[in-house]
């Protein structure tokens, strides 16, 4: 098994640089303070595009956005695409392993991932990054397609006492040959909608948190983390090549009111 490591300071610096870079990105959407860009895959790397989405938030501080991204209980309230999401085990004071399953636009099969997630705050930059791992107790399910997060995460940067920018960057292999309408819809409609919905969730979070374990924030206070501990050696990197590919390229879009189908994974 290929060993797993918790991202170090260099990994977070590289992630932030990728979020802030302008060269090599192709604009797909720009409207009302929301931008979406795509980057073609590198010649020698995985044949998966990287998507970057950014929103300017003028009425929520960076600290609140960071809390919302971490708070798994609150995510179950606002993310209508969640099928199941939960933390599995603690790996370090700033890292854990978790499970996330989400709804995809009909008639595609729904997806899930098992990821190592790590976080770091540097000055006024708040970062969360994740990548897929293998966990012996979470093998691929027959009713879901196991996607692979090569690298995904969030960068929240404070721009004032009550404002910030939120960047979501993801190189995720959904596994399977997808129809073109899915790719177009993801970058031109679903990603901007997901960011706007997250913004609305951030506005409602302070009042919700007041009624739900107001002082419990294990991402800020590691001593509050009640998850069981797990050894890194019990995990292995999850590569897309070892998972089954399915061909959904001939499927046509179906109008569906189940949710927003952001297609985002935690």
XYZ file of N, CA and C in Angstrom:
798
model
N 0.836 -1.196 0.000
C 0.000 0.000 0.000
C 0.877 1.255 0.000
N 0.426 2.255 -0.769
C 1.168 3.510 -0.784
C 0.875 4.283 0.487
N 1.909 4.695 1.233
C 1.688 5.333 2.529
C 0.987 6.687 2.409
N 0.341 7.073 3.498
C -0.397 8.327 3.570
C 0.304 9.257 4.551
N 0.363 10.532 4.211
C 0.954 11.520 5.105
C -0.004 12.689 5.295
N -0.014 13.245 6.484
C -0.781 14.457 6.738
C -0.074 15.619 6.039
N -0.793 16.456 5.295
C -0.151 17.580 4.601
C 0.642 18.463 5.557
N 1.826 18.868 5.108
C 2.668 19.744 5.923
C 2.497 21.195 5.464
N 3.293 22.087 6.041
C 3.179 23.517 5.728
C 3.425 23.784 4.252
N 4.354 23.043 3.648
C 4.634 23.230 2.223
C 3.418 22.869 1.366
N 2.701 21.823 1.759
C 1.505 21.410 1.014
C 0.436 22.492 1.069
N 0.273 23.115 2.227
C -0.721 24.186 2.351
C -0.296 25.420 1.562
N 1.001 25.727 1.563
C 1.481 26.870 0.775
C 1.243 26.626 -0.714
N 1.487 25.399 -1.158
C 1.279 25.067 -2.572
C -0.204 25.154 -2.932
N -1.068 24.704 -2.013
C -2.504 24.780 -2.263
C -2.959 26.233 -2.367
N -2.487 27.078 -1.454
C -2.870 28.488 -1.501
C -2.371 29.149 -2.783
N -1.149 28.818 -3.193
C -0.607 29.385 -4.428
C -1.450 28.981 -5.638
N -1.926 27.742 -5.642
C -2.760 27.275 -6.736
C -4.102 28.002 -6.747
N -4.644 28.260 -5.576
C -5.902 28.996 -5.484
C -5.756 30.431 -5.974
N -4.610 31.024 -5.697
C -4.407 32.435 -6.031
C -3.858 32.650 -7.433
N -3.375 31.599 -8.090
C -2.766 31.732 -9.413
C -3.799 32.128 -10.475
N -3.363 32.887 -11.455
C -4.223 33.292 -12.567
C -3.800 32.638 -13.880
N -2.514 32.376 -14.022
C -1.993 31.802 -15.263
C -2.438 30.346 -15.407
N -2.871 29.988 -16.619
C -3.225 28.603 -16.914
C -4.671 28.246 -16.649
N -5.465 29.215 -16.201
C -6.875 28.963 -15.910
C -7.771 29.555 -16.997
N -8.814 28.837 -17.362
C -9.763 29.288 -18.384
C -11.086 29.643 -17.713
N -11.538 30.876 -17.916
C -12.765 31.329 -17.281
C -13.990 30.634 -17.877
N -14.884 30.171 -17.012
C -16.119 29.516 -17.448
C -17.366 30.261 -16.980
N -17.199 31.117 -15.947
C -18.354 31.822 -15.398
C -17.850 33.030 -14.626
N -18.501 34.175 -14.794
C -18.146 35.365 -14.033
C -19.364 36.270 -13.956
N -19.969 36.303 -12.747
C -21.192 37.083 -12.588
C -21.494 37.262 -11.103
N -21.891 38.458 -10.732
C -22.368 38.754 -9.377
C -21.390 38.307 -8.302
N -20.116 38.598 -8.524
C -19.108 38.289 -7.511
C -18.690 36.840 -7.439
N -19.133 36.020 -8.405
C -18.776 34.603 -8.443
C -18.012 34.306 -9.726
N -16.908 33.604 -9.609
C -16.117 33.212 -10.778
C -15.823 31.730 -10.758
N -15.792 31.128 -11.942
C -15.447 29.714 -12.081
C -14.414 29.584 -13.192
N -13.343 28.854 -12.912
C -12.290 28.614 -13.890
C -11.985 27.122 -13.957
N -11.472 26.668 -15.089
C -11.020 25.285 -15.216
C -9.581 25.283 -15.716
N -8.857 24.254 -15.345
C -7.469 24.077 -15.765
C -7.320 22.680 -16.350
N -6.867 22.588 -17.606
C -6.691 21.263 -18.211
C -5.698 20.431 -17.416
N -5.812 19.120 -17.479
C -4.895 18.262 -16.728
C -3.479 18.364 -17.265
N -2.466 18.215 -16.408
C -1.080 18.235 -16.868
C -0.786 17.006 -17.715
N 0.164 17.114 -18.646
C 0.462 15.992 -19.543
C 0.837 14.702 -18.820
N 1.527 14.837 -17.691
C 2.021 13.640 -17.015
C 1.161 13.219 -15.824
N 0.118 13.998 -15.530
C -0.693 13.702 -14.354
C -1.998 13.022 -14.706
N -2.889 12.909 -13.728
C -4.205 12.308 -13.977
C -4.985 13.110 -15.018
N -5.720 12.437 -15.862
C -6.462 13.088 -16.947
C -7.772 13.668 -16.427
N -7.662 14.538 -15.432
C -8.833 15.132 -14.792
C -8.619 16.634 -14.679
N -9.593 17.402 -15.171
C -9.517 18.846 -15.060
C -9.586 19.278 -13.589
N -9.000 20.445 -13.305
C -9.138 21.071 -11.997
C -10.108 22.231 -12.131
N -11.026 22.338 -11.203
C -12.024 23.409 -11.200
C -11.757 24.319 -10.016
N -11.852 25.620 -10.267
C -11.669 26.604 -9.192
C -12.861 27.549 -9.195
N -13.476 27.719 -8.034
C -14.624 28.606 -7.886
C -14.320 29.610 -6.784
N -14.723 30.847 -6.982
C -14.442 31.881 -5.992
C -15.654 32.801 -5.846
N -15.950 33.183 -4.609
C -17.038 34.109 -4.343
C -16.563 35.181 -3.371
N -16.922 36.439 -3.661
C -16.669 37.543 -2.738
C -17.854 37.639 -1.783
N -17.574 37.563 -0.490
C -18.619 37.614 0.525
C -18.447 38.908 1.322
N -19.444 39.779 1.235
C -19.325 41.108 1.824
C -19.969 41.243 3.194
N -20.610 40.189 3.690
C -21.375 40.331 4.926
C -21.164 39.193 5.923
N -20.074 38.434 5.755
C -19.756 37.342 6.682
C -18.242 37.341 6.920
N -17.794 37.300 8.173
C -16.348 37.242 8.434
C -15.764 35.881 8.061
N -14.466 35.867 7.794
C -13.782 34.641 7.383
C -13.921 33.548 8.441
N -13.884 33.925 9.722
C -13.970 32.944 10.790
C -15.279 32.160 10.739
N -16.366 32.838 10.403
C -17.669 32.176 10.329
C -17.721 31.206 9.154
N -17.198 31.628 8.014
C -17.175 30.747 6.840
C -16.359 29.492 7.150
N -15.242 29.672 7.802
C -14.381 28.544 8.192
C -15.138 27.584 9.111
N -15.880 28.127 10.065
C -16.677 27.285 10.962
C -17.723 26.493 10.190
N -18.398 27.140 9.252
C -19.438 26.471 8.464
C -18.844 25.317 7.660
N -17.675 25.526 7.079
C -17.031 24.477 6.288
C -16.673 23.267 7.152
N -16.401 23.501 8.415
C -16.023 22.419 9.328
C -17.211 21.722 9.967
N -18.274 22.465 10.232
C -19.353 21.971 11.088
C -20.213 20.943 10.363
N -19.963 19.674 10.633
C -20.625 18.585 9.915
C -22.106 18.489 10.285
N -22.453 18.846 11.516
C -23.860 18.830 11.922
C -24.646 19.889 11.149
N -24.052 21.040 10.993
C -24.740 22.114 10.264
C -24.835 21.790 8.779
N -23.827 21.104 8.247
C -23.865 20.758 6.823
C -25.081 19.895 6.503
N -25.428 19.022 7.418
C -26.606 18.182 7.205
C -27.877 19.014 7.123
N -27.834 20.233 7.651
C -29.009 21.102 7.637
C -29.140 21.875 6.330
N -28.014 22.339 5.797
C -28.111 23.240 4.640
C -27.760 22.586 3.307
N -26.996 21.516 3.319
C -26.571 20.877 2.061
C -27.589 19.797 1.682
N -28.480 20.147 0.756
C -29.547 19.229 0.370
C -29.051 18.070 -0.498
N -27.792 18.105 -0.890
C -27.243 17.033 -1.711
C -26.633 15.907 -0.882
N -26.527 16.101 0.425
C -25.920 15.099 1.284
C -26.801 13.851 1.377
N -26.194 12.719 1.141
C -26.828 11.439 1.447
C -26.372 10.983 2.824
N -25.072 11.072 3.055
C -24.503 10.722 4.347
C -23.156 11.410 4.476
N -22.874 11.951 5.630
C -21.551 12.520 5.885
C -21.237 12.353 7.369
N -20.049 11.861 7.655
C -19.636 11.729 9.044
C -18.123 11.573 9.137
N -17.602 12.011 10.268
C -16.187 11.826 10.557
C -15.975 10.408 11.066
N -14.849 9.815 10.677
C -14.571 8.428 11.044
C -13.574 8.346 12.195
N -12.443 9.039 12.054
C -11.403 8.937 13.074
C -10.472 10.141 13.008
N -9.788 10.372 14.119
C -8.828 11.465 14.209
C -7.442 10.941 13.885
N -6.703 11.687 13.075
C -5.351 11.282 12.691
C -4.286 12.143 13.354
N -4.632 13.412 13.605
C -3.717 14.363 14.238
C -4.572 15.505 14.778
N -3.951 16.472 15.426
C -4.731 17.590 15.960
C -5.398 18.397 14.855
N -4.839 18.321 13.631
C -5.417 19.077 12.515
C -5.746 18.175 11.320
N -6.114 16.932 11.598
C -6.426 16.015 10.493
C -7.358 14.910 10.954
N -8.264 14.521 10.058
C -9.130 13.385 10.331
C -9.440 12.667 9.018
N -10.139 11.558 9.119
C -10.593 10.827 7.944
C -12.112 10.773 8.034
N -12.772 10.991 6.885
C -14.223 11.064 6.907
C -14.860 10.486 5.665
N -16.183 10.366 5.717
C -16.973 9.791 4.625
C -18.009 10.813 4.173
N -18.206 10.907 2.848
C -19.196 11.828 2.298
C -19.822 11.206 1.064
N -21.156 11.136 1.054
C -21.896 10.643 -0.116
C -22.873 11.718 -0.542
N -22.988 11.924 -1.861
C -23.839 13.011 -2.337
C -24.650 12.616 -3.575
N -25.740 13.351 -3.763
C -26.628 13.128 -4.894
C -26.048 13.765 -6.151
N -26.155 13.056 -7.255
C -25.770 13.577 -8.565
C -27.028 13.833 -9.389
N -26.911 14.682 -10.424
C -28.085 14.918 -11.268
C -28.585 13.620 -11.892
N -29.894 13.411 -11.861
C -30.470 12.251 -12.529
C -30.157 12.313 -14.016
N -29.921 11.164 -14.671
C -30.034 9.799 -14.166
C -28.686 9.207 -13.730
N -27.696 10.045 -13.426
C -26.398 9.537 -12.997
C -26.503 8.846 -11.636
N -25.599 7.916 -11.402
C -25.536 7.280 -10.092
C -24.912 8.254 -9.090
N -25.342 8.175 -7.855
C -24.786 9.015 -6.811
C -23.357 8.576 -6.495
N -22.598 9.490 -5.894
C -21.173 9.257 -5.626
C -20.879 9.298 -4.132
N -19.717 8.723 -3.763
C -19.210 8.880 -2.412
C -17.691 8.910 -2.425
N -17.116 9.389 -1.329
C -15.658 9.445 -1.173
C -15.291 9.166 0.278
N -14.098 8.648 0.459
C -13.469 8.568 1.779
C -12.202 9.402 1.685
N -12.084 10.416 2.541
C -10.964 11.340 2.395
C -10.238 11.613 3.700
N -8.961 11.889 3.565
C -8.175 12.469 4.641
C -8.318 13.976 4.517
N -8.727 14.619 5.581
C -8.933 16.063 5.574
C -8.006 16.703 6.592
N -7.382 17.798 6.205
C -6.477 18.502 7.101
C -6.724 19.998 6.980
N -6.419 20.739 8.042
C -6.723 22.170 8.042
C -5.602 22.954 8.703
N -5.516 24.219 8.321
C -4.467 25.093 8.852
C -4.905 26.550 8.708
N -4.569 27.355 9.694
C -4.837 28.793 9.653
C -3.501 29.512 9.700
N -3.231 30.334 8.689
C -1.994 31.105 8.621
C -2.363 32.565 8.408
N -2.019 33.410 9.394
C -2.404 34.816 9.359
C -3.927 34.902 9.201
N -4.407 35.473 8.094
C -5.848 35.592 7.882
C -6.315 34.687 6.746
N -5.542 33.613 6.506
C -5.914 32.624 5.497
C -6.283 31.314 6.193
N -7.497 30.848 5.925
C -8.016 29.624 6.531
C -8.120 28.567 5.441
N -7.470 27.422 5.647
C -7.426 26.400 4.598
C -7.875 25.042 5.104
N -8.603 24.344 4.248
C -8.986 22.946 4.466
C -8.696 22.211 3.168
N -7.931 21.126 3.222
C -7.651 20.350 2.016
C -7.921 18.878 2.289
N -8.246 18.154 1.214
C -8.496 16.727 1.378
C -8.049 15.950 0.154
N -7.857 14.639 0.339
C -7.569 13.732 -0.763
C -8.063 12.347 -0.379
N -8.328 11.522 -1.378
C -8.946 10.217 -1.138
C -7.975 9.210 -0.537
N -8.513 8.405 0.366
C -7.747 7.325 0.977
C -8.603 6.057 0.991
N -7.921 4.932 1.171
C -8.599 3.650 1.362
C -8.715 3.373 2.857
N -9.926 2.965 3.259
C -10.184 2.589 4.643
C -10.810 1.201 4.624
N -10.239 0.276 5.369
C -10.674 -1.125 5.300
C -12.154 -1.301 5.618
N -12.698 -0.449 6.475
C -14.099 -0.590 6.874
C -15.060 0.189 5.980
N -14.513 0.857 4.962
C -15.348 1.627 4.039
C -15.008 1.280 2.588
N -15.250 0.043 2.186
C -15.011 -0.333 0.786
C -16.077 0.306 -0.119
N -15.842 0.338 -1.434
C -16.858 0.872 -2.355
C -18.190 0.136 -2.203
N -19.282 0.906 -2.291
C -20.624 0.343 -2.175
C -21.217 0.087 -3.558
N -22.075 -0.929 -3.647
C -22.679 -1.279 -4.928
C -23.685 -0.237 -5.402
N -24.304 0.486 -4.466
C -25.338 1.450 -4.843
C -24.773 2.844 -5.123
N -23.449 3.017 -4.969
C -22.804 4.308 -5.208
C -21.534 4.106 -6.027
N -21.129 5.161 -6.723
C -19.863 5.141 -7.445
C -18.815 5.829 -6.567
N -17.729 5.144 -6.280
C -16.662 5.698 -5.446
C -15.827 6.669 -6.283
N -15.972 7.954 -6.008
C -15.180 8.978 -6.685
C -13.819 9.099 -6.004
N -12.916 9.826 -6.643
C -11.569 9.992 -6.099
C -11.211 11.472 -6.061
N -10.960 11.976 -4.873
C -10.454 13.326 -4.710
C -8.934 13.280 -4.809
N -8.415 13.760 -5.938
C -6.958 13.839 -6.106
C -6.426 14.942 -5.196
N -7.112 16.075 -5.227
C -6.875 17.172 -4.285
C -8.071 18.106 -4.358
N -8.617 18.440 -3.213
C -9.728 19.390 -3.152
C -9.616 20.172 -1.856
N -10.222 21.340 -1.834
C -10.171 22.098 -0.591
C -10.710 23.500 -0.721
N -10.661 24.190 0.411
C -11.178 25.551 0.509
C -10.089 26.482 1.031
N -10.108 27.705 0.514
C -9.271 28.788 1.030
C -10.187 29.958 1.345
N -10.219 30.351 2.611
C -11.000 31.513 3.039
C -10.014 32.601 3.437
N -10.133 33.766 2.825
C -9.211 34.864 3.103
C -9.994 36.081 3.570
N -9.622 36.589 4.723
C -10.291 37.750 5.278
C -9.973 38.994 4.456
N -11.011 39.789 4.169
C -10.822 41.059 3.451
C -11.301 42.231 4.294
N -11.737 41.950 5.515
C -12.226 42.992 6.417
C -12.846 42.339 7.638
N -13.303 43.139 8.601
C -13.873 42.565 9.830
C -15.146 41.761 9.587
N -15.839 41.995 8.483
C -17.083 41.273 8.201
C -17.170 40.868 6.724
N -16.010 40.594 6.114
C -16.003 40.224 4.697
C -14.832 39.287 4.410
N -14.952 38.529 3.316
C -13.900 37.583 2.953
C -14.117 37.103 1.523
N -13.143 36.351 1.036
C -13.318 35.629 -0.221
C -13.220 34.136 0.097
N -14.041 33.352 -0.597
C -14.032 31.902 -0.447
C -13.682 31.273 -1.779
N -12.622 30.484 -1.805
C -12.199 29.776 -3.009
C -12.316 28.278 -2.778
N -12.963 27.605 -3.720
C -13.051 26.141 -3.686
C -12.289 25.620 -4.892
N -11.304 24.765 -4.645
C -10.493 24.188 -5.717
C -10.602 22.675 -5.644
N -10.836 22.040 -6.792
C -11.031 20.589 -6.761
C -10.531 19.923 -8.034
N -9.732 18.896 -7.851
C -9.397 17.967 -8.925
C -9.937 16.612 -8.465
N -11.152 16.330 -8.917
C -11.877 15.150 -8.465
C -12.251 14.294 -9.656
N -11.881 13.034 -9.597
C -12.251 12.082 -10.642
C -13.576 11.436 -10.237
N -14.679 11.756 -10.962
C -15.979 11.194 -10.587
C -16.100 9.719 -10.940
N -15.100 9.169 -11.586
C -15.090 7.783 -12.050
C -16.249 7.527 -13.013
N -15.884 7.242 -14.212
C -16.896 6.994 -15.228
C -16.827 8.018 -16.341
N -17.288 7.630 -17.487
C -17.335 8.514 -18.647
C -18.647 9.288 -18.592
N -18.541 10.596 -18.332
C -19.733 11.406 -18.122
C -20.178 12.092 -19.409
N -21.486 12.334 -19.558
C -21.974 13.072 -20.724
C -21.534 14.529 -20.665
N -21.421 15.159 -21.829
C -20.915 16.527 -21.902
C -21.798 17.500 -21.127
N -23.118 17.238 -21.084
C -24.013 18.166 -20.393
C -23.702 18.245 -18.900
N -23.180 17.157 -18.339
C -22.832 17.172 -16.924
C -21.641 18.105 -16.691
N -20.619 17.979 -17.529
C -19.416 18.799 -17.386
C -19.765 20.277 -17.536
N -20.567 20.607 -18.555
C -20.961 21.993 -18.779
C -21.801 22.527 -17.634
N -22.739 21.724 -17.172
C -23.634 22.155 -16.102
C -22.871 22.366 -14.803
N -21.890 21.526 -14.555
C -21.127 21.630 -13.313
C -20.407 22.967 -13.214
N -19.770 23.393 -14.319
C -18.969 24.612 -14.267
C -19.795 25.878 -14.465
N -20.868 25.781 -15.226
C -21.625 26.986 -15.576
C -22.846 27.218 -14.698
N -23.270 26.185 -13.951
C -24.495 26.338 -13.170
C -24.363 25.801 -11.748
N -23.910 24.561 -11.629
C -23.911 23.928 -10.320
C -22.896 24.538 -9.358
N -21.682 24.815 -9.837
C -20.654 25.371 -8.954
C -21.045 26.759 -8.434
N -21.478 27.696 -9.305
C -21.917 28.994 -8.769
C -23.087 28.861 -7.804
N -24.021 27.983 -8.101
C -25.173 27.803 -7.221
C -24.745 27.255 -5.867
N -23.778 26.340 -5.877
C -23.283 25.784 -4.623
C -22.662 26.875 -3.753
N -21.862 27.761 -4.347
C -21.225 28.824 -3.573
C -22.254 29.797 -3.014
N -23.261 30.139 -3.810
C -24.299 31.053 -3.325
C -25.103 30.425 -2.190
N -25.354 29.141 -2.295
C -26.088 28.445 -1.227
C -25.242 28.396 0.044
N -23.946 28.192 -0.107
C -23.053 28.174 1.047
C -23.025 29.550 1.715
N -23.048 30.605 0.898
C -23.073 31.965 1.430
C -24.315 32.170 2.299
N -25.469 31.737 1.817
C -26.709 31.863 2.588
C -26.613 31.071 3.892
N -25.991 29.901 3.827
C -25.826 29.086 5.026
C -24.946 29.795 6.046
N -23.928 30.498 5.575
C -23.034 31.232 6.471
C -23.776 32.349 7.208
N -24.706 33.005 6.519
C -25.475 34.081 7.139
C -26.338 33.556 8.292
N -26.824 32.334 8.171
C -27.722 31.761 9.180
C -26.980 31.006 10.285
N -25.683 30.795 10.092
C -24.949 29.943 11.018
C -24.876 30.475 12.453
N -24.569 31.769 12.666
C -24.442 32.233 14.057
C -25.688 31.962 14.894
N -26.870 32.210 14.348
C -28.092 31.972 15.120
C -28.325 30.476 15.337
N -28.003 29.651 14.320
C -28.142 28.202 14.486
C -27.184 27.684 15.547
N -25.947 28.173 15.501
C -24.926 27.675 16.437
C -25.259 28.046 17.868
N -25.918 29.163 18.080
C -26.315 29.561 19.427
C -27.215 28.516 20.083
N -27.951 27.783 19.257
C -28.884 26.785 19.769
C -28.334 25.355 19.690
N -27.104 25.203 19.172
C -26.557 23.872 18.936
C -25.088 23.800 19.356
N -24.870 23.491 20.633
C -23.501 23.319 21.157
C -22.614 24.505 20.804
N -23.046 25.660 21.270
C -22.424 26.923 20.864
C -20.912 26.952 21.088
N -20.422 26.301 22.116
C -18.998 26.378 22.434
C -18.180 25.200 21.898
N -18.838 24.297 21.177
C -18.141 23.114 20.686
C -17.651 23.344 19.260
N -16.340 23.485 19.114
C -15.706 23.667 17.804
C -14.367 22.929 17.819
N -14.403 21.614 17.651
C -13.167 20.830 17.769
C -12.117 21.187 16.724
N -12.520 21.810 15.627
C -11.540 22.237 14.624
C -10.697 23.410 15.148
N -11.216 24.111 16.154
C -10.447 25.178 16.802
C -9.850 24.729 18.122
N -10.549 23.807 18.792
C -10.130 23.350 20.119
C -9.986 21.829 20.086
N -8.797 21.333 19.734
C -8.585 19.887 19.550
C -8.963 19.048 20.767
N -8.900 19.643 21.965
C -9.239 18.884 23.168
C -10.720 18.488 23.193
N -11.545 19.120 22.352
C -12.968 18.784 22.273
C -13.236 17.609 21.329
N -12.237 17.199 20.585
C -12.431 16.137 19.595
C -12.614 14.791 20.288
N -13.774 14.183 20.092
C -14.098 12.916 20.743
C -13.982 11.719 19.792
N -13.477 11.949 18.577
C -13.340 10.853 17.627
C -12.284 9.854 18.102
N -12.446 8.583 17.747
C -11.375 7.623 18.038
C -10.141 7.952 17.208
N -8.979 7.636 17.744
C -7.752 7.885 16.995
C -7.466 6.726 16.045
N -6.720 7.031 15.004
C -6.393 6.021 13.998
C -4.966 6.249 13.527
N -4.264 5.169 13.242
C -2.899 5.272 12.745
C -2.910 5.544 11.242
N -2.032 6.427 10.814
C -1.905 6.694 9.379
C -1.566 5.435 8.601
N -0.838 4.524 9.244
C -0.419 3.289 8.571
C -1.597 2.378 8.244
N -2.769 2.668 8.842
C -3.960 1.872 8.543
C -4.702 2.377 7.305
N -4.213 3.458 6.732
C -4.802 4.023 5.521
C -3.821 3.882 4.363
N -4.355 3.980 3.139
C -3.522 3.988 1.940
C -4.125 4.969 0.947
N -3.309 5.522 0.082
C -3.824 6.416 -0.949
C -4.780 5.672 -1.866
N -5.867 6.344 -2.220
C -6.833 5.767 -3.157
C -6.565 6.318 -4.547
N -6.194 5.446 -5.462
C -5.965 5.862 -6.849
C -7.168 5.488 -7.702
N -7.469 6.359 -8.659
C -8.638 6.136 -9.510
C -8.522 4.858 -10.327
N -7.306 4.504 -10.721
C -7.111 3.351 -11.602
C -7.564 2.042 -10.977
N -7.603 1.992 -9.639
C -7.969 0.745 -8.977
C -9.471 0.597 -8.765
N -10.247 1.600 -9.208
C -11.688 1.561 -9.042
C -12.378 1.328 -10.376
N -13.580 0.778 -10.317
C -14.336 0.458 -11.532
C -14.786 1.719 -12.254
N -14.670 1.704 -13.580
C -15.175 2.790 -14.411
C -16.537 2.420 -14.957
N -17.468 3.364 -14.959
C -18.759 3.116 -15.575
C -19.001 4.146 -16.664
N -19.707 3.755 -17.703
C -19.966 4.635 -18.838
C -21.375 5.205 -18.726
N -21.458 6.494 -18.424
C -22.753 7.174 -18.345
C -22.884 8.231 -19.439
N -22.018 8.154 -20.442
C -21.930 9.213 -21.440
C -23.177 9.337 -22.306
N -23.967 8.273 -22.419
C -25.143 8.314 -23.292
C -26.405 8.743 -22.547
N -26.303 9.001 -21.250
C -27.484 9.360 -20.466
C -27.901 10.798 -20.717
N -29.195 11.026 -20.801
C -29.738 12.363 -21.018
C -30.157 12.967 -19.684
N -30.137 14.296 -19.650
C -30.485 14.994 -18.419
C -31.963 14.805 -18.095
N -32.245 14.653 -16.808
C -33.613 14.518 -16.319
C -33.880 15.663 -15.365
N -34.984 16.366 -15.564
C -35.354 17.445 -14.649
C -35.677 16.847 -13.291
N -35.093 17.442 -12.260
C -35.190 16.825 -10.936
C -35.221 17.904 -9.878
N -36.088 17.752 -8.890
C -36.225 18.751 -7.840
C -35.639 18.275 -6.506
N -34.805 17.237 -6.532
C -34.298 16.674 -5.271
C -33.403 17.639 -4.515
N -32.702 18.491 -5.226
C -31.744 19.364 -4.551
C -31.005 20.176 -5.579
N -29.903 20.775 -5.147
C -29.127 21.645 -6.029
C -28.096 20.891 -6.837
N -27.784 19.647 -6.427
C -26.817 18.824 -7.136
C -25.509 19.560 -7.363
N -24.971 20.092 -6.303
C -23.722 20.825 -6.428
C -22.595 19.938 -6.896
N -22.715 18.643 -6.630
C -21.653 17.733 -7.020
C -20.374 17.973 -6.252
N -20.470 18.739 -5.165
C -19.282 19.020 -4.380
C -19.116 17.990 -3.298
N -17.811 17.702 -2.996
C -17.585 16.798 -1.898
C -16.835 17.526 -0.824
N -17.034 17.041 0.362
C -16.550 17.783 1.504
C -15.033 17.784 1.616
